[in-house]
């Protein structure tokens, strides 16, 4: 797949985007969920080797194909690694799955009810390396905790600024200003976020497009104007702490949104499973998430 073919698959394809991008801070929790305790490894190198082994097992599984998984978001170390002897992006492309890379370096401390992204001084070099490996797009996460209009405006401004840098490098940005589903002001925060994103989309020059990765809204259908906006290639949803069944039930209520789940995709996978058990559990998760992404209620 070249860039145009990947763009067409993401824009029009039936399916969802798998998030395989847990980074340093969230990796121990992901490994625990997978059945590997912190006492079973020592140091970052062993930890990242184990999480890469898990991701390689997912990507190489016969259940993980481009028929239902149209894209996958990778952690930088996963992008730079290999699966079955191939660079990870190439292994995905060979299965008909479009590769993305997580580019943010974590979150700042909360201010004005939000957590901005930390600086990314080496971003241009990372983007060039990703493009050279055949990666299609990027993903960058920040978090909204409260319905603070000033904070949300700042977070959206930062997301679009980084998005423009990604576009200039020839890649497709996924902007991810996550609203915490634990926020006591969640519905109000959702609405402020939608309006801020609309303002920034309306002021984009030229004919560039971005993607959006958003929390499932407290009020179903709230993001319909974003789904329909000509500057939005696709709107994807994060699971945000919901179980898979809860996330799928909420996703099915939202027209035009497809999943980009991490924890909800992996929640029943264990390192101790046989290959047959692993492939069966992964296949069932993929089927459930695919259905919620493609069949709306």
PDB file of C-alpha atoms in Angstrom:
ATOM      1  CA  UNK A   1       0.000   0.000   0.000  1.00  0.00           C
ATOM      2  CA  UNK A   2       1.284   3.448  -0.891  1.00  0.00           C
ATOM      3  CA  UNK A   3       0.217   6.604   0.986  1.00  0.00           C
ATOM      4  CA  UNK A   4      -2.872   7.185  -1.164  1.00  0.00           C
ATOM      5  CA  UNK A   5      -4.013   3.574  -0.786  1.00  0.00           C
ATOM      6  CA  UNK A   6      -3.538   3.775   2.982  1.00  0.00           C
ATOM      7  CA  UNK A   7      -5.463   7.047   3.117  1.00  0.00           C
ATOM      8  CA  UNK A   8      -8.341   5.499   1.186  1.00  0.00           C
ATOM      9  CA  UNK A   9      -8.410   2.461   3.498  1.00  0.00           C
ATOM     10  CA  UNK A  10      -8.521   4.631   6.616  1.00  0.00           C
ATOM     11  CA  UNK A  11     -11.144   6.988   5.150  1.00  0.00           C
ATOM     12  CA  UNK A  12     -13.517   4.358   3.777  1.00  0.00           C
ATOM     13  CA  UNK A  13     -12.525   0.974   5.177  1.00  0.00           C
ATOM     14  CA  UNK A  14     -14.836  -1.089   7.384  1.00  0.00           C
ATOM     15  CA  UNK A  15     -13.085  -1.910  10.616  1.00  0.00           C
ATOM     16  CA  UNK A  16     -11.179  -0.264  13.449  1.00  0.00           C
ATOM     17  CA  UNK A  17      -7.704   0.841  14.509  1.00  0.00           C
ATOM     18  CA  UNK A  18      -5.870  -1.223  17.126  1.00  0.00           C
ATOM     19  CA  UNK A  19      -3.879   0.787  19.689  1.00  0.00           C
ATOM     20  CA  UNK A  20      -0.660  -1.122  20.452  1.00  0.00           C
ATOM     21  CA  UNK A  21       1.176   1.922  21.763  1.00  0.00           C
ATOM     22  CA  UNK A  22       1.515   1.585  25.531  1.00  0.00           C
ATOM     23  CA  UNK A  23       4.639   3.554  26.470  1.00  0.00           C
ATOM     24  CA  UNK A  24       7.029   3.457  29.414  1.00  0.00           C
ATOM     25  CA  UNK A  25       4.615   4.604  32.096  1.00  0.00           C
ATOM     26  CA  UNK A  26       1.724   2.357  31.077  1.00  0.00           C
ATOM     27  CA  UNK A  27       3.741  -0.722  30.060  1.00  0.00           C
ATOM     28  CA  UNK A  28       3.912  -2.381  33.533  1.00  0.00           C
ATOM     29  CA  UNK A  29       0.125  -2.168  33.834  1.00  0.00           C
ATOM     30  CA  UNK A  30      -0.312  -3.590  30.326  1.00  0.00           C
ATOM     31  CA  UNK A  31       2.036  -6.465  31.169  1.00  0.00           C
ATOM     32  CA  UNK A  32       0.184  -7.183  34.418  1.00  0.00           C
ATOM     33  CA  UNK A  33      -3.048  -7.361  32.455  1.00  0.00           C
ATOM     34  CA  UNK A  34      -1.311  -9.808  30.130  1.00  0.00           C
ATOM     35  CA  UNK A  35      -0.322 -12.016  33.076  1.00  0.00           C
ATOM     36  CA  UNK A  36       3.300 -10.888  33.554  1.00  0.00           C
ATOM     37  CA  UNK A  37       4.159  -9.418  36.961  1.00  0.00           C
ATOM     38  CA  UNK A  38       6.891  -6.839  37.569  1.00  0.00           C
ATOM     39  CA  UNK A  39       8.886  -9.454  39.515  1.00  0.00           C
ATOM     40  CA  UNK A  40       9.330 -11.396  36.249  1.00  0.00           C
ATOM     41  CA  UNK A  41      11.560  -8.783  34.593  1.00  0.00           C
ATOM     42  CA  UNK A  42      14.290  -6.341  35.556  1.00  0.00           C
ATOM     43  CA  UNK A  43      14.778  -2.917  33.994  1.00  0.00           C
ATOM     44  CA  UNK A  44      13.355  -1.187  30.969  1.00  0.00           C
ATOM     45  CA  UNK A  45      15.099  -3.337  28.374  1.00  0.00           C
ATOM     46  CA  UNK A  46      13.518  -6.552  29.658  1.00  0.00           C
ATOM     47  CA  UNK A  47      10.161  -4.809  30.101  1.00  0.00           C
ATOM     48  CA  UNK A  48      10.111  -3.484  26.535  1.00  0.00           C
ATOM     49  CA  UNK A  49      11.268  -6.844  25.176  1.00  0.00           C
ATOM     50  CA  UNK A  50       8.279  -8.516  26.844  1.00  0.00           C
ATOM     51  CA  UNK A  51       5.751  -5.948  25.588  1.00  0.00           C
ATOM     52  CA  UNK A  52       7.216  -6.237  22.080  1.00  0.00           C
ATOM     53  CA  UNK A  53       6.839 -10.017  22.286  1.00  0.00           C
ATOM     54  CA  UNK A  54       3.159  -9.503  23.201  1.00  0.00           C
ATOM     55  CA  UNK A  55       2.609  -7.088  20.327  1.00  0.00           C
ATOM     56  CA  UNK A  56       4.429  -9.383  17.904  1.00  0.00           C
ATOM     57  CA  UNK A  57       2.153 -12.235  18.964  1.00  0.00           C
ATOM     58  CA  UNK A  58      -0.896 -10.058  18.250  1.00  0.00           C
ATOM     59  CA  UNK A  59       0.348  -8.796  14.885  1.00  0.00           C
ATOM     60  CA  UNK A  60       1.381 -12.269  13.685  1.00  0.00           C
ATOM     61  CA  UNK A  61      -1.876 -13.905  14.816  1.00  0.00           C
ATOM     62  CA  UNK A  62      -4.097 -15.201  11.989  1.00  0.00           C
ATOM     63  CA  UNK A  63      -6.981 -13.381  13.729  1.00  0.00           C
ATOM     64  CA  UNK A  64      -5.276 -10.001  13.202  1.00  0.00           C
ATOM     65  CA  UNK A  65      -5.844  -9.063   9.557  1.00  0.00           C
ATOM     66  CA  UNK A  66      -6.740  -6.063   7.446  1.00  0.00           C
ATOM     67  CA  UNK A  67     -10.245  -7.418   6.915  1.00  0.00           C
ATOM     68  CA  UNK A  68     -11.374  -6.025  10.277  1.00  0.00           C
ATOM     69  CA  UNK A  69      -8.333  -4.164  11.638  1.00  0.00           C
ATOM     70  CA  UNK A  70      -7.694  -1.326   9.200  1.00  0.00           C
ATOM     71  CA  UNK A  71      -4.899   0.326  11.188  1.00  0.00           C
ATOM     72  CA  UNK A  72      -2.603  -0.104  14.178  1.00  0.00           C
ATOM     73  CA  UNK A  73      -0.884   2.519  16.357  1.00  0.00           C
ATOM     74  CA  UNK A  74       2.641   1.568  17.430  1.00  0.00           C
ATOM     75  CA  UNK A  75       4.957   2.687  20.205  1.00  0.00           C
ATOM     76  CA  UNK A  76       8.273   4.028  18.878  1.00  0.00           C
ATOM     77  CA  UNK A  77      10.261   0.985  20.053  1.00  0.00           C
ATOM     78  CA  UNK A  78       7.704  -1.298  18.409  1.00  0.00           C
ATOM     79  CA  UNK A  79       7.996   0.616  15.136  1.00  0.00           C
ATOM     80  CA  UNK A  80      11.777   0.212  15.269  1.00  0.00           C
ATOM     81  CA  UNK A  81      11.505  -3.514  16.038  1.00  0.00           C
ATOM     82  CA  UNK A  82      10.562  -6.463  13.873  1.00  0.00           C
ATOM     83  CA  UNK A  83       7.827  -9.082  13.614  1.00  0.00           C
ATOM     84  CA  UNK A  84       8.685 -12.448  12.076  1.00  0.00           C
ATOM     85  CA  UNK A  85      11.856 -10.993  10.589  1.00  0.00           C
ATOM     86  CA  UNK A  86      10.213  -7.921   9.025  1.00  0.00           C
ATOM     87  CA  UNK A  87      10.222  -4.307  10.238  1.00  0.00           C
ATOM     88  CA  UNK A  88       6.998  -3.943  12.222  1.00  0.00           C
ATOM     89  CA  UNK A  89       5.395  -1.387   9.833  1.00  0.00           C
ATOM     90  CA  UNK A  90       6.124  -3.713   6.884  1.00  0.00           C
ATOM     91  CA  UNK A  91       4.615  -6.674   8.748  1.00  0.00           C
ATOM     92  CA  UNK A  92       1.418  -4.664   9.230  1.00  0.00           C
ATOM     93  CA  UNK A  93       1.305  -3.403   5.637  1.00  0.00           C
ATOM     94  CA  UNK A  94       1.750  -6.973   4.355  1.00  0.00           C
ATOM     95  CA  UNK A  95      -1.438  -7.879   6.271  1.00  0.00           C
ATOM     96  CA  UNK A  96      -3.347  -4.915   4.829  1.00  0.00           C
ATOM     97  CA  UNK A  97      -3.114  -2.902   8.069  1.00  0.00           C
ATOM     98  CA  UNK A  98      -2.117   0.785   8.012  1.00  0.00           C
ATOM     99  CA  UNK A  99       0.669   1.675  10.510  1.00  0.00           C
ATOM    100  CA  UNK A 100       0.634   4.727  12.786  1.00  0.00           C
ATOM    101  CA  UNK A 101       3.157   5.854  15.431  1.00  0.00           C
ATOM    102  CA  UNK A 102       2.551   7.422  18.863  1.00  0.00           C
ATOM    103  CA  UNK A 103       4.640  10.596  18.986  1.00  0.00           C
ATOM    104  CA  UNK A 104       3.844  12.339  22.282  1.00  0.00           C
ATOM    105  CA  UNK A 105       6.307  12.100  25.168  1.00  0.00           C
ATOM    106  CA  UNK A 106       3.774  12.125  27.978  1.00  0.00           C
ATOM    107  CA  UNK A 107       1.814  14.753  29.856  1.00  0.00           C
ATOM    108  CA  UNK A 108       2.568  17.940  31.758  1.00  0.00           C
ATOM    109  CA  UNK A 109       1.140  18.479  35.252  1.00  0.00           C
ATOM    110  CA  UNK A 110      -2.498  19.570  35.273  1.00  0.00           C
ATOM    111  CA  UNK A 111      -3.198  23.285  34.816  1.00  0.00           C
ATOM    112  CA  UNK A 112      -6.550  24.917  34.006  1.00  0.00           C
ATOM    113  CA  UNK A 113      -8.202  21.490  34.228  1.00  0.00           C
ATOM    114  CA  UNK A 114      -6.084  19.936  31.446  1.00  0.00           C
ATOM    115  CA  UNK A 115      -2.788  18.144  30.916  1.00  0.00           C
ATOM    116  CA  UNK A 116      -0.869  19.430  27.912  1.00  0.00           C
ATOM    117  CA  UNK A 117       1.694  17.389  25.992  1.00  0.00           C
ATOM    118  CA  UNK A 118       5.325  17.635  27.025  1.00  0.00           C
ATOM    119  CA  UNK A 119       7.720  19.232  24.506  1.00  0.00           C
ATOM    120  CA  UNK A 120       8.848  17.048  21.586  1.00  0.00           C
ATOM    121  CA  UNK A 121      12.202  18.565  20.527  1.00  0.00           C
ATOM    122  CA  UNK A 122      13.180  15.555  18.394  1.00  0.00           C
ATOM    123  CA  UNK A 123       9.838  15.248  16.613  1.00  0.00           C
ATOM    124  CA  UNK A 124      11.063  16.112  13.115  1.00  0.00           C
ATOM    125  CA  UNK A 125      13.683  13.338  13.276  1.00  0.00           C
ATOM    126  CA  UNK A 126      11.093  10.822  14.501  1.00  0.00           C
ATOM    127  CA  UNK A 127       8.677  11.801  11.727  1.00  0.00           C
ATOM    128  CA  UNK A 128      11.371  11.387   9.075  1.00  0.00           C
ATOM    129  CA  UNK A 129      12.319   7.956  10.440  1.00  0.00           C
ATOM    130  CA  UNK A 130       8.667   6.869  10.578  1.00  0.00           C
ATOM    131  CA  UNK A 131       8.017   7.991   7.019  1.00  0.00           C
ATOM    132  CA  UNK A 132      11.089   6.095   5.869  1.00  0.00           C
ATOM    133  CA  UNK A 133       9.671   2.921   7.431  1.00  0.00           C
ATOM    134  CA  UNK A 134       6.370   3.303   5.565  1.00  0.00           C
ATOM    135  CA  UNK A 135       4.322   4.642   8.475  1.00  0.00           C
ATOM    136  CA  UNK A 136       1.158   6.482   7.374  1.00  0.00           C
ATOM    137  CA  UNK A 137       0.314   8.632  10.375  1.00  0.00           C
ATOM    138  CA  UNK A 138       0.878   9.654  13.969  1.00  0.00           C
ATOM    139  CA  UNK A 139      -1.026   9.939  17.237  1.00  0.00           C
ATOM    140  CA  UNK A 140      -0.599  12.480  20.034  1.00  0.00           C
ATOM    141  CA  UNK A 141      -2.469  12.430  23.358  1.00  0.00           C
ATOM    142  CA  UNK A 142      -3.353  15.108  25.888  1.00  0.00           C
ATOM    143  CA  UNK A 143      -6.055  15.002  28.581  1.00  0.00           C
ATOM    144  CA  UNK A 144      -9.026  17.143  29.620  1.00  0.00           C
ATOM    145  CA  UNK A 145     -10.087  16.651  33.248  1.00  0.00           C
ATOM    146  CA  UNK A 146     -12.452  19.602  33.761  1.00  0.00           C
ATOM    147  CA  UNK A 147     -14.757  21.805  31.670  1.00  0.00           C
ATOM    148  CA  UNK A 148     -12.335  24.736  31.748  1.00  0.00           C
ATOM    149  CA  UNK A 149     -12.804  26.700  28.510  1.00  0.00           C
ATOM    150  CA  UNK A 150      -9.353  28.328  28.675  1.00  0.00           C
ATOM    151  CA  UNK A 151      -7.602  25.025  29.304  1.00  0.00           C
ATOM    152  CA  UNK A 152      -9.505  23.192  26.567  1.00  0.00           C
ATOM    153  CA  UNK A 153      -8.784  25.971  24.060  1.00  0.00           C
ATOM    154  CA  UNK A 154      -5.062  25.681  24.891  1.00  0.00           C
ATOM    155  CA  UNK A 155      -5.045  21.918  24.539  1.00  0.00           C
ATOM    156  CA  UNK A 156      -6.790  22.027  21.155  1.00  0.00           C
ATOM    157  CA  UNK A 157      -4.434  24.767  19.935  1.00  0.00           C
ATOM    158  CA  UNK A 158      -1.426  22.626  20.884  1.00  0.00           C
ATOM    159  CA  UNK A 159      -2.915  19.553  19.196  1.00  0.00           C
ATOM    160  CA  UNK A 160      -3.425  21.421  15.920  1.00  0.00           C
ATOM    161  CA  UNK A 161       0.044  22.992  16.077  1.00  0.00           C
ATOM    162  CA  UNK A 162       1.657  19.560  16.354  1.00  0.00           C
ATOM    163  CA  UNK A 163      -0.736  18.277  13.707  1.00  0.00           C
ATOM    164  CA  UNK A 164       0.538  20.898  11.265  1.00  0.00           C
ATOM    165  CA  UNK A 165       4.110  19.776  11.941  1.00  0.00           C
ATOM    166  CA  UNK A 166       3.094  16.183  11.168  1.00  0.00           C
ATOM    167  CA  UNK A 167       1.334  17.206   7.954  1.00  0.00           C
ATOM    168  CA  UNK A 168       4.417  19.140   6.858  1.00  0.00           C
ATOM    169  CA  UNK A 169       6.408  15.923   7.219  1.00  0.00           C
ATOM    170  CA  UNK A 170       4.016  14.099   4.876  1.00  0.00           C
ATOM    171  CA  UNK A 171       2.176  12.073   7.522  1.00  0.00           C
ATOM    172  CA  UNK A 172      -1.449  11.987   8.734  1.00  0.00           C
ATOM    173  CA  UNK A 173      -1.966  13.235  12.330  1.00  0.00           C
ATOM    174  CA  UNK A 174      -4.432  11.723  14.763  1.00  0.00           C
ATOM    175  CA  UNK A 175      -5.217  14.469  17.291  1.00  0.00           C
ATOM    176  CA  UNK A 176      -6.193  12.965  20.663  1.00  0.00           C
ATOM    177  CA  UNK A 177      -7.490  15.428  23.258  1.00  0.00           C
ATOM    178  CA  UNK A 178      -8.951  12.811  25.612  1.00  0.00           C
ATOM    179  CA  UNK A 179     -11.753  13.803  27.983  1.00  0.00           C
ATOM    180  CA  UNK A 180     -11.435  11.697  31.125  1.00  0.00           C
ATOM    181  CA  UNK A 181     -14.555   9.569  31.563  1.00  0.00           C
ATOM    182  CA  UNK A 182     -14.069  10.143  35.322  1.00  0.00           C
ATOM    183  CA  UNK A 183     -14.450  13.903  34.962  1.00  0.00           C
ATOM    184  CA  UNK A 184     -17.247  15.345  37.143  1.00  0.00           C
ATOM    185  CA  UNK A 185     -17.888  17.817  34.282  1.00  0.00           C
ATOM    186  CA  UNK A 186     -17.610  15.344  31.440  1.00  0.00           C
ATOM    187  CA  UNK A 187     -20.650  16.297  29.331  1.00  0.00           C
ATOM    188  CA  UNK A 188     -19.807  20.007  29.513  1.00  0.00           C
ATOM    189  CA  UNK A 189     -16.146  19.308  28.715  1.00  0.00           C
ATOM    190  CA  UNK A 190     -17.195  17.216  25.690  1.00  0.00           C
ATOM    191  CA  UNK A 191     -19.265  20.099  24.322  1.00  0.00           C
ATOM    192  CA  UNK A 192     -16.549  22.726  24.844  1.00  0.00           C
ATOM    193  CA  UNK A 193     -14.021  20.420  23.196  1.00  0.00           C
ATOM    194  CA  UNK A 194     -16.247  19.826  20.183  1.00  0.00           C
ATOM    195  CA  UNK A 195     -16.749  23.544  19.651  1.00  0.00           C
ATOM    196  CA  UNK A 196     -13.019  24.301  19.980  1.00  0.00           C
ATOM    197  CA  UNK A 197     -12.138  21.558  17.505  1.00  0.00           C
ATOM    198  CA  UNK A 198     -14.748  22.881  15.051  1.00  0.00           C
ATOM    199  CA  UNK A 199     -13.234  26.395  15.247  1.00  0.00           C
ATOM    200  CA  UNK A 200      -9.766  25.048  14.521  1.00  0.00           C
ATOM    201  CA  UNK A 201     -10.991  22.842  11.680  1.00  0.00           C
ATOM    202  CA  UNK A 202     -12.829  25.771  10.090  1.00  0.00           C
ATOM    203  CA  UNK A 203      -9.658  27.889  10.141  1.00  0.00           C
ATOM    204  CA  UNK A 204      -7.354  25.266   8.575  1.00  0.00           C
ATOM    205  CA  UNK A 205      -5.722  26.576   5.390  1.00  0.00           C
ATOM    206  CA  UNK A 206      -5.642  24.716   2.091  1.00  0.00           C
ATOM    207  CA  UNK A 207      -7.285  21.305   1.873  1.00  0.00           C
ATOM    208  CA  UNK A 208      -5.371  19.401   4.577  1.00  0.00           C
ATOM    209  CA  UNK A 209      -7.192  16.840   6.696  1.00  0.00           C
ATOM    210  CA  UNK A 210      -6.595  15.460  10.177  1.00  0.00           C
ATOM    211  CA  UNK A 211      -7.974  12.530  12.143  1.00  0.00           C
ATOM    212  CA  UNK A 212      -9.477  12.793  15.613  1.00  0.00           C
ATOM    213  CA  UNK A 213      -9.271  10.300  18.485  1.00  0.00           C
ATOM    214  CA  UNK A 214     -11.853  11.210  21.099  1.00  0.00           C
ATOM    215  CA  UNK A 215     -13.378   9.782  24.245  1.00  0.00           C
ATOM    216  CA  UNK A 216     -16.809   8.277  23.797  1.00  0.00           C
ATOM    217  CA  UNK A 217     -19.090  11.256  24.523  1.00  0.00           C
ATOM    218  CA  UNK A 218     -21.416  11.395  27.519  1.00  0.00           C
ATOM    219  CA  UNK A 219     -24.213  12.285  25.072  1.00  0.00           C
ATOM    220  CA  UNK A 220     -24.328  10.037  22.015  1.00  0.00           C
ATOM    221  CA  UNK A 221     -24.112  11.829  18.682  1.00  0.00           C
ATOM    222  CA  UNK A 222     -22.374  14.906  20.104  1.00  0.00           C
ATOM    223  CA  UNK A 223     -19.488  14.510  17.671  1.00  0.00           C
ATOM    224  CA  UNK A 224     -21.598  14.104  14.524  1.00  0.00           C
ATOM    225  CA  UNK A 225     -20.486  17.562  13.231  1.00  0.00           C
ATOM    226  CA  UNK A 226     -16.859  16.433  13.520  1.00  0.00           C
ATOM    227  CA  UNK A 227     -17.587  13.174  11.700  1.00  0.00           C
ATOM    228  CA  UNK A 228     -19.142  15.187   8.854  1.00  0.00           C
ATOM    229  CA  UNK A 229     -16.481  17.918   8.663  1.00  0.00           C
ATOM    230  CA  UNK A 230     -14.610  17.935   5.316  1.00  0.00           C
ATOM    231  CA  UNK A 231     -11.268  18.480   7.102  1.00  0.00           C
ATOM    232  CA  UNK A 232     -11.655  15.269   9.132  1.00  0.00           C
ATOM    233  CA  UNK A 233     -10.509  12.041   7.501  1.00  0.00           C
ATOM    234  CA  UNK A 234     -11.925   9.817  10.265  1.00  0.00           C
ATOM    235  CA  UNK A 235     -13.047  10.027  13.885  1.00  0.00           C
ATOM    236  CA  UNK A 236     -11.925   7.176  16.133  1.00  0.00           C
ATOM    237  CA  UNK A 237     -12.822   6.484  19.739  1.00  0.00           C
ATOM    238  CA  UNK A 238     -10.653   5.461  22.681  1.00  0.00           C
ATOM    239  CA  UNK A 239     -12.000   3.096  25.305  1.00  0.00           C
ATOM    240  CA  UNK A 240     -10.813   5.362  28.133  1.00  0.00           C
ATOM    241  CA  UNK A 241     -11.146   2.881  30.989  1.00  0.00           C
ATOM    242  CA  UNK A 242     -14.391   1.250  29.910  1.00  0.00           C
ATOM    243  CA  UNK A 243     -14.474  -2.533  29.686  1.00  0.00           C
ATOM    244  CA  UNK A 244     -14.737  -3.854  26.147  1.00  0.00           C
ATOM    245  CA  UNK A 245     -18.451  -4.596  26.445  1.00  0.00           C
ATOM    246  CA  UNK A 246     -19.146  -1.110  27.846  1.00  0.00           C
ATOM    247  CA  UNK A 247     -16.957   0.613  25.247  1.00  0.00           C
ATOM    248  CA  UNK A 248     -18.577  -1.301  22.388  1.00  0.00           C
ATOM    249  CA  UNK A 249     -22.089  -0.509  23.663  1.00  0.00           C
ATOM    250  CA  UNK A 250     -21.253   3.213  23.776  1.00  0.00           C
ATOM    251  CA  UNK A 251     -19.446   3.168  20.430  1.00  0.00           C
ATOM    252  CA  UNK A 252     -22.412   1.591  18.669  1.00  0.00           C
ATOM    253  CA  UNK A 253     -24.512   4.640  19.620  1.00  0.00           C
ATOM    254  CA  UNK A 254     -22.208   7.058  17.775  1.00  0.00           C
ATOM    255  CA  UNK A 255     -22.592   7.332  14.014  1.00  0.00           C
ATOM    256  CA  UNK A 256     -19.399   7.434  11.988  1.00  0.00           C
ATOM    257  CA  UNK A 257     -17.043   6.731  14.892  1.00  0.00           C
ATOM    258  CA  UNK A 258     -14.858   3.630  14.812  1.00  0.00           C
ATOM    259  CA  UNK A 259     -12.824   2.121  17.629  1.00  0.00           C
ATOM    260  CA  UNK A 260      -9.175   2.713  18.421  1.00  0.00           C
ATOM    261  CA  UNK A 261      -9.084   0.609  21.566  1.00  0.00           C
ATOM    262  CA  UNK A 262      -6.069  -0.523  23.573  1.00  0.00           C
ATOM    263  CA  UNK A 263      -7.004  -1.997  26.948  1.00  0.00           C
ATOM    264  CA  UNK A 264     -10.453  -3.032  25.724  1.00  0.00           C
ATOM    265  CA  UNK A 265      -8.855  -4.963  22.842  1.00  0.00           C
ATOM    266  CA  UNK A 266      -6.284  -6.748  25.011  1.00  0.00           C
ATOM    267  CA  UNK A 267      -8.241  -7.342  28.210  1.00  0.00           C
ATOM    268  CA  UNK A 268      -8.685 -11.131  27.841  1.00  0.00           C
ATOM    269  CA  UNK A 269      -5.266 -11.965  26.347  1.00  0.00           C
ATOM    270  CA  UNK A 270      -2.732 -13.757  28.575  1.00  0.00           C
ATOM    271  CA  UNK A 271       0.889 -14.741  28.039  1.00  0.00           C
ATOM    272  CA  UNK A 272       0.137 -18.203  29.428  1.00  0.00           C
ATOM    273  CA  UNK A 273      -2.432 -19.038  26.716  1.00  0.00           C
ATOM    274  CA  UNK A 274      -1.698 -21.586  24.037  1.00  0.00           C
ATOM    275  CA  UNK A 275      -1.556 -20.175  20.517  1.00  0.00           C
ATOM    276  CA  UNK A 276      -5.001 -21.613  19.815  1.00  0.00           C
ATOM    277  CA  UNK A 277      -6.465 -20.038  22.972  1.00  0.00           C
ATOM    278  CA  UNK A 278      -4.755 -16.729  22.247  1.00  0.00           C
ATOM    279  CA  UNK A 279      -5.946 -16.559  18.636  1.00  0.00           C
ATOM    280  CA  UNK A 280      -9.504 -17.466  19.684  1.00  0.00           C
ATOM    281  CA  UNK A 281      -9.632 -14.773  22.395  1.00  0.00           C
ATOM    282  CA  UNK A 282      -8.128 -12.160  20.075  1.00  0.00           C
ATOM    283  CA  UNK A 283     -10.515 -13.092  17.281  1.00  0.00           C
ATOM    284  CA  UNK A 284     -13.536 -12.748  19.570  1.00  0.00           C
ATOM    285  CA  UNK A 285     -12.347  -9.316  20.745  1.00  0.00           C
ATOM    286  CA  UNK A 286     -11.771  -8.183  17.165  1.00  0.00           C
ATOM    287  CA  UNK A 287     -15.207  -9.388  16.095  1.00  0.00           C
ATOM    288  CA  UNK A 288     -16.956  -7.530  18.946  1.00  0.00           C
ATOM    289  CA  UNK A 289     -15.075  -4.271  18.328  1.00  0.00           C
ATOM    290  CA  UNK A 290     -15.546  -4.556  14.548  1.00  0.00           C
ATOM    291  CA  UNK A 291     -19.304  -4.966  14.996  1.00  0.00           C
ATOM    292  CA  UNK A 292     -19.556  -1.885  17.235  1.00  0.00           C
ATOM    293  CA  UNK A 293     -17.501   0.097  14.715  1.00  0.00           C
ATOM    294  CA  UNK A 294     -19.558  -0.883  11.681  1.00  0.00           C
ATOM    295  CA  UNK A 295     -23.104  -1.590  12.937  1.00  0.00           C
ATOM    296  CA  UNK A 296     -24.773   1.325  14.699  1.00  0.00           C
ATOM    297  CA  UNK A 297     -27.884   1.373  16.865  1.00  0.00           C
TER     298      UNK A 297
END
